[in-house]
């Protein structure tokens, strides 16, 4: 068994260690990979019986460890791995990783020490992978990285080639080219640098999905400064207003941290005022978790656990009302839905506003012939705080 791990927050470390323990109990032959493997000896100290431990992005090392246990039999079929590779996601959507690492140093985060500075993948390679996936039947690409808007900064937006055509290694150019594939393209982890404004007309024109996942993390300038967040000086509310003017269907998904060291009741209320004013569609909120090695741990003013949790609850109650009201406005509309699961009578799918696994879904009745991986036109008939209900047309 190969266990892929996360070494970010304490809860993820615990979960990873537990998964390794379970794998050892079940099977006994376990290779550990992923970020936790790069964090000192913690895996070996906790589970000395694991066969090998590697860090992230270590396919070769993992395969070497696998073949030490299971010598590779001669099998010509292994040469027949399809050009789109082998994925763990369902056939109809795929993650497209455009870069690795991050040049920022947010004080609560240790990703740069685990993954290093930003390294952008060549744009030709990324587009080729996307094209192969589209040809293999993928209907939705989820563009991911640690800092999607910074794509190409490390290589000075070098010009690459796709199908013989020159294209700069830059997010707007990448999004425009991906938009030509005729499938859904959804952008995640987009920091609101000024050039993000260039993406909104592409969304309004239907080239890429009108969806922006922006980790705002807070609204108080003081806290954002202590977090050393990138692009925190921008006037976010004004920009959201302008984005919605250009693209009224824009869905904003955002994450926030409450209870960061030094966060006062008034900082927290500023955050509540912000979400009220911004009327964000989808929101995740985490109570601050001190991560070993993060510089924020040295900041004074640690917020007690109970206060953090209370603030998280208050935040979620406020956001739930906003989310429910925004979903109510969709009742009566006809929307395109990508079906994730279907049987004879019912189906579950997602609109452009819903990324898989993290956002809501549409529960569809009278599903008829609907099949997973296909698009359907659905009339929205109901909504709760997170999900929609609808009928296939
Ligand atoms: S932008 Fe900040 S939070 Fe995101 S990966 Fe980089 S350092 Fe971590």
Short mmCIF file of C-alpha atoms and ligand atoms in Angstrom, two decimals:
data_model
loop_
_atom_site.label_atom_id
_atom_site.label_comp_id
_atom_site.label_asym_id
_atom_site.label_seq_id
_atom_site.Cartn_x
_atom_site.Cartn_y
_atom_site.Cartn_z
CA UNK A 1 0.00 0.00 0.00
CA UNK A 2 1.21 3.50 -0.80
CA UNK A 3 -0.05 6.13 1.65
CA UNK A 4 -0.02 9.71 0.38
CA UNK A 5 0.22 12.15 3.30
CA UNK A 6 -0.31 15.80 4.18
CA UNK A 7 2.00 17.49 6.66
CA UNK A 8 0.32 20.89 6.86
CA UNK A 9 -1.82 21.43 9.94
CA UNK A 10 -1.65 19.28 13.08
CA UNK A 11 -4.98 17.62 12.29
CA UNK A 12 -3.66 16.57 8.87
CA UNK A 13 -0.47 15.14 10.41
CA UNK A 14 -2.55 13.12 12.88
CA UNK A 15 -4.87 11.88 10.13
CA UNK A 16 -1.90 10.89 7.96
CA UNK A 17 -0.23 9.01 10.81
CA UNK A 18 -3.51 7.24 11.57
CA UNK A 19 -3.92 6.22 7.91
CA UNK A 20 -0.39 4.79 7.91
CA UNK A 21 -1.20 2.82 11.09
CA UNK A 22 -4.39 1.44 9.51
CA UNK A 23 -2.51 0.47 6.35
CA UNK A 24 0.14 -1.33 8.41
CA UNK A 25 -2.54 -3.24 10.29
CA UNK A 26 -4.42 -4.19 7.12
CA UNK A 27 -1.56 -5.09 4.91
CA UNK A 28 1.82 -4.70 6.62
CA UNK A 29 3.65 -3.53 3.49
CA UNK A 30 3.46 0.22 3.43
CA UNK A 31 5.31 2.94 1.56
CA UNK A 32 4.72 6.52 2.68
CA UNK A 33 4.91 9.50 0.35
CA UNK A 34 3.79 13.15 0.37
CA UNK A 35 4.57 16.19 2.50
CA UNK A 36 4.69 14.46 5.87
CA UNK A 37 7.58 12.38 4.54
CA UNK A 38 9.56 15.61 4.10
CA UNK A 39 9.01 16.60 7.74
CA UNK A 40 11.96 15.06 9.54
CA UNK A 41 11.67 11.58 11.01
CA UNK A 42 8.13 11.81 12.33
CA UNK A 43 6.83 8.94 10.14
CA UNK A 44 9.66 6.53 10.98
CA UNK A 45 9.55 7.44 14.67
CA UNK A 46 5.80 6.74 14.85
CA UNK A 47 5.71 3.76 12.49
CA UNK A 48 9.18 2.13 12.32
CA UNK A 49 7.75 -0.75 10.24
CA UNK A 50 7.07 1.25 7.08
CA UNK A 51 9.12 0.04 4.13
CA UNK A 52 10.06 3.44 2.72
CA UNK A 53 9.34 7.12 3.25
CA UNK A 54 9.60 9.71 0.50
CA UNK A 55 8.72 13.39 0.23
CA UNK A 56 6.22 14.90 -2.22
CA UNK A 57 6.63 14.58 -6.00
CA UNK A 58 8.77 11.48 -5.71
CA UNK A 59 7.15 9.15 -8.24
CA UNK A 60 10.47 7.58 -9.18
CA UNK A 61 11.49 6.98 -5.57
CA UNK A 62 8.08 5.49 -4.73
CA UNK A 63 8.23 3.19 -7.77
CA UNK A 64 11.75 2.10 -6.83
CA UNK A 65 10.52 1.20 -3.33
CA UNK A 66 7.53 -0.65 -4.80
CA UNK A 67 9.75 -2.65 -7.14
CA UNK A 68 12.10 -3.60 -4.31
CA UNK A 69 9.14 -5.45 -2.79
CA UNK A 70 7.42 -6.48 -6.00
CA UNK A 71 9.94 -7.00 -8.78
CA UNK A 72 8.41 -5.68 -11.97
CA UNK A 73 7.15 -8.59 -14.11
CA UNK A 74 7.66 -8.37 -17.81
CA UNK A 75 4.38 -7.00 -19.12
CA UNK A 76 4.18 -5.16 -22.42
CA UNK A 77 0.89 -3.58 -21.32
CA UNK A 78 2.66 -1.21 -18.92
CA UNK A 79 3.89 0.59 -22.01
CA UNK A 80 0.31 1.25 -22.96
CA UNK A 81 -0.39 3.88 -20.32
CA UNK A 82 -2.63 6.40 -22.10
CA UNK A 83 -1.24 9.87 -22.94
CA UNK A 84 -3.58 11.49 -20.38
CA UNK A 85 -1.92 9.35 -17.68
CA UNK A 86 -3.76 7.52 -14.93
CA UNK A 87 -5.92 9.60 -12.62
CA UNK A 88 -7.62 9.07 -9.29
CA UNK A 89 -10.55 11.36 -10.14
CA UNK A 90 -13.72 10.22 -11.95
CA UNK A 91 -13.42 10.15 -15.75
CA UNK A 92 -15.23 13.45 -16.31
CA UNK A 93 -13.08 15.86 -14.28
CA UNK A 94 -9.38 16.28 -13.65
CA UNK A 95 -7.02 18.53 -11.72
CA UNK A 96 -4.46 20.40 -13.78
CA UNK A 97 -1.45 21.38 -11.72
CA UNK A 98 0.29 24.37 -13.28
CA UNK A 99 3.05 25.10 -10.79
CA UNK A 100 4.59 23.90 -7.57
CA UNK A 101 5.79 25.87 -4.54
CA UNK A 102 5.26 29.47 -3.48
CA UNK A 103 7.28 32.69 -3.27
CA UNK A 104 5.27 34.10 -0.37
CA UNK A 105 5.92 33.60 3.29
CA UNK A 106 2.53 33.81 5.00
CA UNK A 107 3.31 33.52 8.66
CA UNK A 108 0.84 30.68 9.33
CA UNK A 109 2.04 28.51 6.46
CA UNK A 110 4.91 26.08 5.99
CA UNK A 111 4.21 25.14 2.39
CA UNK A 112 7.26 27.05 1.05
CA UNK A 113 9.51 25.09 3.41
CA UNK A 114 7.89 21.81 2.33
CA UNK A 115 7.58 22.52 -1.39
CA UNK A 116 10.09 25.29 -2.07
CA UNK A 117 9.75 28.49 -4.11
CA UNK A 118 7.43 28.78 -7.11
CA UNK A 119 8.36 26.63 -10.11
CA UNK A 120 5.96 27.04 -13.05
CA UNK A 121 5.45 24.16 -15.46
CA UNK A 122 6.13 25.05 -19.10
CA UNK A 123 2.90 26.35 -20.66
CA UNK A 124 3.22 24.05 -23.68
CA UNK A 125 3.39 21.01 -21.40
CA UNK A 126 0.40 22.17 -19.33
CA UNK A 127 -1.72 22.84 -22.42
CA UNK A 128 -0.75 19.52 -23.98
CA UNK A 129 -1.81 17.71 -20.82
CA UNK A 130 -5.10 19.65 -20.84
CA UNK A 131 -5.69 18.82 -24.50
CA UNK A 132 -4.99 15.12 -23.88
CA UNK A 133 -7.43 15.12 -20.97
CA UNK A 134 -10.13 16.81 -23.06
CA UNK A 135 -9.60 14.28 -25.85
CA UNK A 136 -9.90 11.45 -23.31
CA UNK A 137 -13.38 12.69 -22.34
CA UNK A 138 -12.69 14.98 -19.39
CA UNK A 139 -15.44 17.63 -19.19
CA UNK A 140 -14.05 19.82 -16.42
CA UNK A 141 -10.51 20.93 -15.64
CA UNK A 142 -9.69 22.25 -12.18
CA UNK A 143 -6.61 24.45 -12.39
CA UNK A 144 -4.63 24.16 -9.17
CA UNK A 145 -1.31 25.20 -7.66
CA UNK A 146 -0.27 26.91 -4.44
CA UNK A 147 -0.49 30.37 -6.04
CA UNK A 148 -2.29 30.16 -9.39
CA UNK A 149 -2.15 33.90 -10.18
CA UNK A 150 1.65 33.88 -9.88
CA UNK A 151 1.95 31.42 -12.78
CA UNK A 152 5.02 32.27 -14.85
CA UNK A 153 6.53 34.89 -12.48
CA UNK A 154 9.56 32.66 -11.80
CA UNK A 155 10.38 32.34 -15.51
CA UNK A 156 9.56 35.97 -16.33
CA UNK A 157 6.43 34.95 -18.27
CA UNK A 158 8.60 33.20 -20.86
CA UNK A 159 6.97 32.46 -24.20
CA UNK A 160 6.29 28.77 -24.76
CA UNK A 161 4.63 26.91 -27.62
CA UNK A 162 1.42 24.93 -27.97
CA UNK A 163 0.65 23.35 -31.32
CA UNK A 164 3.40 25.51 -32.84
CA UNK A 165 1.74 28.69 -31.55
CA UNK A 166 3.65 31.06 -29.20
CA UNK A 167 1.95 31.63 -25.82
CA UNK A 168 3.31 33.48 -22.79
CA UNK A 169 3.53 31.59 -19.51
CA UNK A 170 0.95 33.74 -17.74
CA UNK A 171 -2.43 33.01 -16.13
CA UNK A 172 -4.64 35.11 -18.45
CA UNK A 173 -2.97 33.61 -21.54
CA UNK A 174 -3.26 30.11 -20.09
CA UNK A 175 -6.94 30.64 -19.23
CA UNK A 176 -7.64 31.96 -22.75
CA UNK A 177 -5.97 28.91 -24.35
CA UNK A 178 -7.73 26.46 -22.00
CA UNK A 179 -11.00 28.18 -22.95
CA UNK A 180 -10.46 26.96 -26.52
CA UNK A 181 -10.78 23.31 -25.46
CA UNK A 182 -14.58 23.62 -25.19
CA UNK A 183 -14.81 22.11 -21.69
CA UNK A 184 -15.34 23.63 -18.24
CA UNK A 185 -12.25 25.33 -16.82
CA UNK A 186 -12.33 26.27 -13.14
CA UNK A 187 -9.62 28.28 -11.38
CA UNK A 188 -8.56 27.59 -7.81
CA UNK A 189 -6.23 29.43 -5.37
CA UNK A 190 -6.24 32.71 -7.23
CA UNK A 191 -4.73 35.58 -5.20
CA UNK A 192 -6.32 38.87 -6.22
CA UNK A 193 -3.27 40.44 -7.90
CA UNK A 194 -4.25 43.28 -10.27
CA UNK A 195 -3.96 41.13 -13.42
CA UNK A 196 -6.74 38.84 -12.12
CA UNK A 197 -9.12 41.53 -13.49
CA UNK A 198 -8.17 40.29 -16.99
CA UNK A 199 -9.84 36.94 -16.27
CA UNK A 200 -13.30 38.37 -15.63
CA UNK A 201 -14.15 39.23 -19.29
CA UNK A 202 -13.13 35.66 -20.24
CA UNK A 203 -15.64 34.43 -17.66
CA UNK A 204 -18.34 36.82 -18.88
CA UNK A 205 -17.77 35.55 -22.44
CA UNK A 206 -18.20 31.92 -21.31
CA UNK A 207 -14.61 30.91 -22.15
CA UNK A 208 -13.84 29.76 -18.61
CA UNK A 209 -16.23 29.18 -15.71
CA UNK A 210 -17.37 32.30 -13.86
CA UNK A 211 -15.82 31.02 -10.64
CA UNK A 212 -12.97 32.35 -8.57
CA UNK A 213 -11.55 30.57 -5.56
CA UNK A 214 -9.66 33.23 -3.61
CA UNK A 215 -8.16 32.49 -0.19
CA UNK A 216 -8.79 35.90 1.42
CA UNK A 217 -8.05 34.52 4.94
CA UNK A 218 -9.13 37.74 6.72
CA UNK A 219 -10.48 41.24 6.20
CA UNK A 220 -8.74 43.22 8.95
CA UNK A 221 -5.71 45.01 7.49
CA UNK A 222 -3.87 44.57 10.77
CA UNK A 223 -4.35 40.79 10.78
CA UNK A 224 -3.60 40.46 7.05
CA UNK A 225 -0.35 42.32 7.69
CA UNK A 226 0.54 40.00 10.58
CA UNK A 227 -0.27 37.06 8.29
CA UNK A 228 1.96 38.61 5.57
CA UNK A 229 -0.68 37.91 2.98
CA UNK A 230 0.02 38.66 -0.65
CA UNK A 231 -2.14 41.29 -2.38
CA UNK A 232 -3.72 42.38 0.89
CA UNK A 233 -3.52 46.08 0.10
CA UNK A 234 -6.04 45.92 -2.72
CA UNK A 235 -9.49 47.34 -2.17
CA UNK A 236 -11.18 43.99 -2.25
CA UNK A 237 -14.80 45.11 -1.89
CA UNK A 238 -14.50 47.60 -4.72
CA UNK A 239 -12.92 44.99 -6.94
CA UNK A 240 -15.62 42.43 -6.19
CA UNK A 241 -18.22 45.06 -7.14
CA UNK A 242 -16.45 45.72 -10.47
CA UNK A 243 -16.03 41.99 -11.20
CA UNK A 244 -19.73 41.41 -10.66
CA UNK A 245 -20.57 44.35 -12.88
CA UNK A 246 -18.64 42.71 -15.74
CA UNK A 247 -19.73 39.15 -14.91
CA UNK A 248 -22.97 39.09 -12.85
CA UNK A 249 -22.92 35.27 -12.64
CA UNK A 250 -19.50 35.20 -10.97
CA UNK A 251 -19.29 32.74 -8.05
CA UNK A 252 -16.80 33.63 -5.33
CA UNK A 253 -15.43 30.86 -3.14
CA UNK A 254 -13.22 32.02 -0.31
CA UNK A 255 -11.47 30.69 2.73
CA UNK A 256 -10.83 32.49 6.01
CA UNK A 257 -8.92 31.87 9.22
CA UNK A 258 -10.36 33.05 12.53
CA UNK A 259 -8.50 33.23 15.83
CA UNK A 260 -5.12 34.18 14.33
CA UNK A 261 -2.72 35.38 17.10
CA UNK A 262 -3.61 38.95 18.04
CA UNK A 263 -7.11 38.84 16.52
CA UNK A 264 -9.32 41.02 18.71
CA UNK A 265 -13.11 41.02 18.90
CA UNK A 266 -13.07 44.16 16.77
CA UNK A 267 -10.86 42.51 14.08
CA UNK A 268 -13.29 39.62 14.04
CA UNK A 269 -16.28 41.94 13.74
CA UNK A 270 -14.53 43.66 10.83
CA UNK A 271 -14.39 40.25 9.17
CA UNK A 272 -18.11 39.66 9.79
CA UNK A 273 -18.89 43.09 8.32
CA UNK A 274 -16.76 42.21 5.31
CA UNK A 275 -18.58 38.96 4.52
CA UNK A 276 -21.91 40.74 4.99
CA UNK A 277 -20.86 43.43 2.54
CA UNK A 278 -19.09 41.12 0.06
CA UNK A 279 -21.97 38.58 -0.10
CA UNK A 280 -19.63 35.73 -1.01
CA UNK A 281 -21.18 32.59 -2.46
CA UNK A 282 -19.11 29.78 -0.97
CA UNK A 283 -16.99 30.10 2.14
CA UNK A 284 -14.75 27.87 4.20
CA UNK A 285 -13.67 29.00 7.66
CA UNK A 286 -10.94 27.44 9.77
CA UNK A 287 -9.98 28.10 13.36
CA UNK A 288 -6.28 29.05 13.40
CA UNK A 289 -4.09 26.02 13.99
CA UNK A 290 -0.47 26.62 15.02
CA UNK A 291 1.73 24.57 12.72
CA UNK A 292 5.14 23.48 13.84
CA UNK A 293 7.70 25.64 12.08
CA UNK A 294 5.30 28.51 11.22
CA UNK A 295 6.55 31.97 12.21
CA UNK A 296 3.06 32.98 13.41
CA UNK A 297 3.68 30.80 16.46
CA UNK A 298 6.10 33.47 17.72
CA UNK A 299 3.42 36.18 17.61
CA UNK A 300 1.91 37.28 20.90
CA UNK A 301 -1.80 37.33 21.63
CA UNK A 302 -2.69 33.66 21.12
CA UNK A 303 -6.49 33.34 21.04
CA UNK A 304 -7.90 30.68 23.43
CA UNK A 305 -9.28 27.58 21.69
CA UNK A 306 -12.82 28.16 22.99
CA UNK A 307 -12.85 31.72 21.62
CA UNK A 308 -11.51 30.55 18.25
CA UNK A 309 -14.22 27.91 18.02
CA UNK A 310 -16.96 30.34 19.06
CA UNK A 311 -15.81 32.81 16.41
CA UNK A 312 -15.77 30.09 13.79
CA UNK A 313 -19.34 29.17 14.69
CA UNK A 314 -20.50 32.80 14.60
CA UNK A 315 -18.81 33.23 11.22
CA UNK A 316 -20.46 30.12 9.77
CA UNK A 317 -23.92 31.10 11.05
CA UNK A 318 -23.57 34.53 9.40
CA UNK A 319 -22.30 33.00 6.16
CA UNK A 320 -25.01 30.35 6.06
CA UNK A 321 -27.66 33.04 5.86
CA UNK A 322 -25.81 34.75 3.01
CA UNK A 323 -25.28 31.50 1.15
CA UNK A 324 -28.94 30.47 1.55
CA UNK A 325 -30.15 33.86 0.28
CA UNK A 326 -27.84 33.71 -2.74
CA UNK A 327 -29.00 30.20 -3.63
CA UNK A 328 -32.68 31.25 -3.34
CA UNK A 329 -32.07 33.64 -6.22
CA UNK A 330 -31.35 30.69 -8.49
CA UNK A 331 -34.81 29.16 -8.08
CA UNK A 332 -36.69 29.25 -11.37
CA UNK A 333 -33.53 29.53 -13.50
CA UNK A 334 -32.39 26.94 -16.04
CA UNK A 335 -28.76 25.99 -15.53
CA UNK A 336 -26.18 23.71 -17.12
CA UNK A 337 -25.29 20.90 -14.74
CA UNK A 338 -22.47 18.38 -15.02
CA UNK A 339 -23.75 15.05 -13.71
CA UNK A 340 -21.56 13.29 -11.14
CA UNK A 341 -23.85 10.37 -10.26
CA UNK A 342 -27.08 9.05 -11.72
CA UNK A 343 -29.60 6.22 -11.47
CA UNK A 344 -33.01 5.74 -13.17
CA UNK A 345 -34.87 8.19 -10.99
CA UNK A 346 -32.43 10.69 -9.58
CA UNK A 347 -29.07 12.27 -10.22
CA UNK A 348 -26.54 14.52 -8.51
CA UNK A 349 -24.63 17.13 -10.42
CA UNK A 350 -22.91 20.49 -10.18
CA UNK A 351 -23.40 23.89 -11.78
CA UNK A 352 -20.61 26.30 -12.71
CA UNK A 353 -20.83 27.53 -9.09
CA UNK A 354 -19.85 24.18 -7.57
CA UNK A 355 -16.38 22.68 -7.53
CA UNK A 356 -16.32 18.93 -6.79
CA UNK A 357 -16.09 17.87 -3.15
CA UNK A 358 -15.83 21.38 -1.65
CA UNK A 359 -19.00 23.18 -2.81
CA UNK A 360 -22.67 22.29 -3.07
CA UNK A 361 -24.52 20.02 -5.50
CA UNK A 362 -27.80 19.93 -7.42
CA UNK A 363 -30.18 17.08 -6.54
CA UNK A 364 -32.06 16.28 -9.73
CA UNK A 365 -35.36 14.44 -9.96
CA UNK A 366 -36.89 13.10 -13.21
CA UNK A 367 -33.34 12.31 -14.19
CA UNK A 368 -34.48 10.04 -17.05
CA UNK A 369 -31.55 9.16 -19.23
CA UNK A 370 -28.97 11.27 -17.43
CA UNK A 371 -25.53 9.69 -17.11
CA UNK A 372 -22.50 10.54 -14.99
CA UNK A 373 -20.07 12.70 -16.94
CA UNK A 374 -22.72 14.30 -19.16
CA UNK A 375 -24.14 17.80 -19.15
CA UNK A 376 -27.83 18.37 -18.51
CA UNK A 377 -30.11 21.37 -18.56
CA UNK A 378 -31.85 21.63 -15.20
CA UNK A 379 -34.65 23.88 -13.93
CA UNK A 380 -33.92 24.86 -10.34
CA UNK A 381 -36.93 24.27 -8.10
CA UNK A 382 -35.54 24.58 -4.57
CA UNK A 383 -32.54 25.48 -2.43
CA UNK A 384 -31.22 25.17 1.10
CA UNK A 385 -28.11 26.75 2.61
CA UNK A 386 -25.66 24.85 0.39
CA UNK A 387 -27.40 22.75 -2.26
CA UNK A 388 -30.00 23.14 -4.99
CA UNK A 389 -32.84 20.91 -6.15
CA UNK A 390 -33.99 20.76 -9.74
CA UNK A 391 -35.72 18.90 -12.53
CA UNK A 392 -34.06 17.79 -15.74
CA UNK A 393 -35.58 19.51 -18.75
S1 LIG B 1 0.53 32.16 -0.51
FE1 LIG B 1 0.92 31.95 1.68
S2 LIG B 1 -0.61 30.41 2.36
FE2 LIG B 1 -0.42 30.19 0.14
S3 LIG B 1 1.16 28.60 -0.12
FE3 LIG B 1 2.19 30.61 -0.24
S4 LIG B 1 2.93 30.96 1.85
FE4 LIG B 1 1.36 29.34 1.98
#
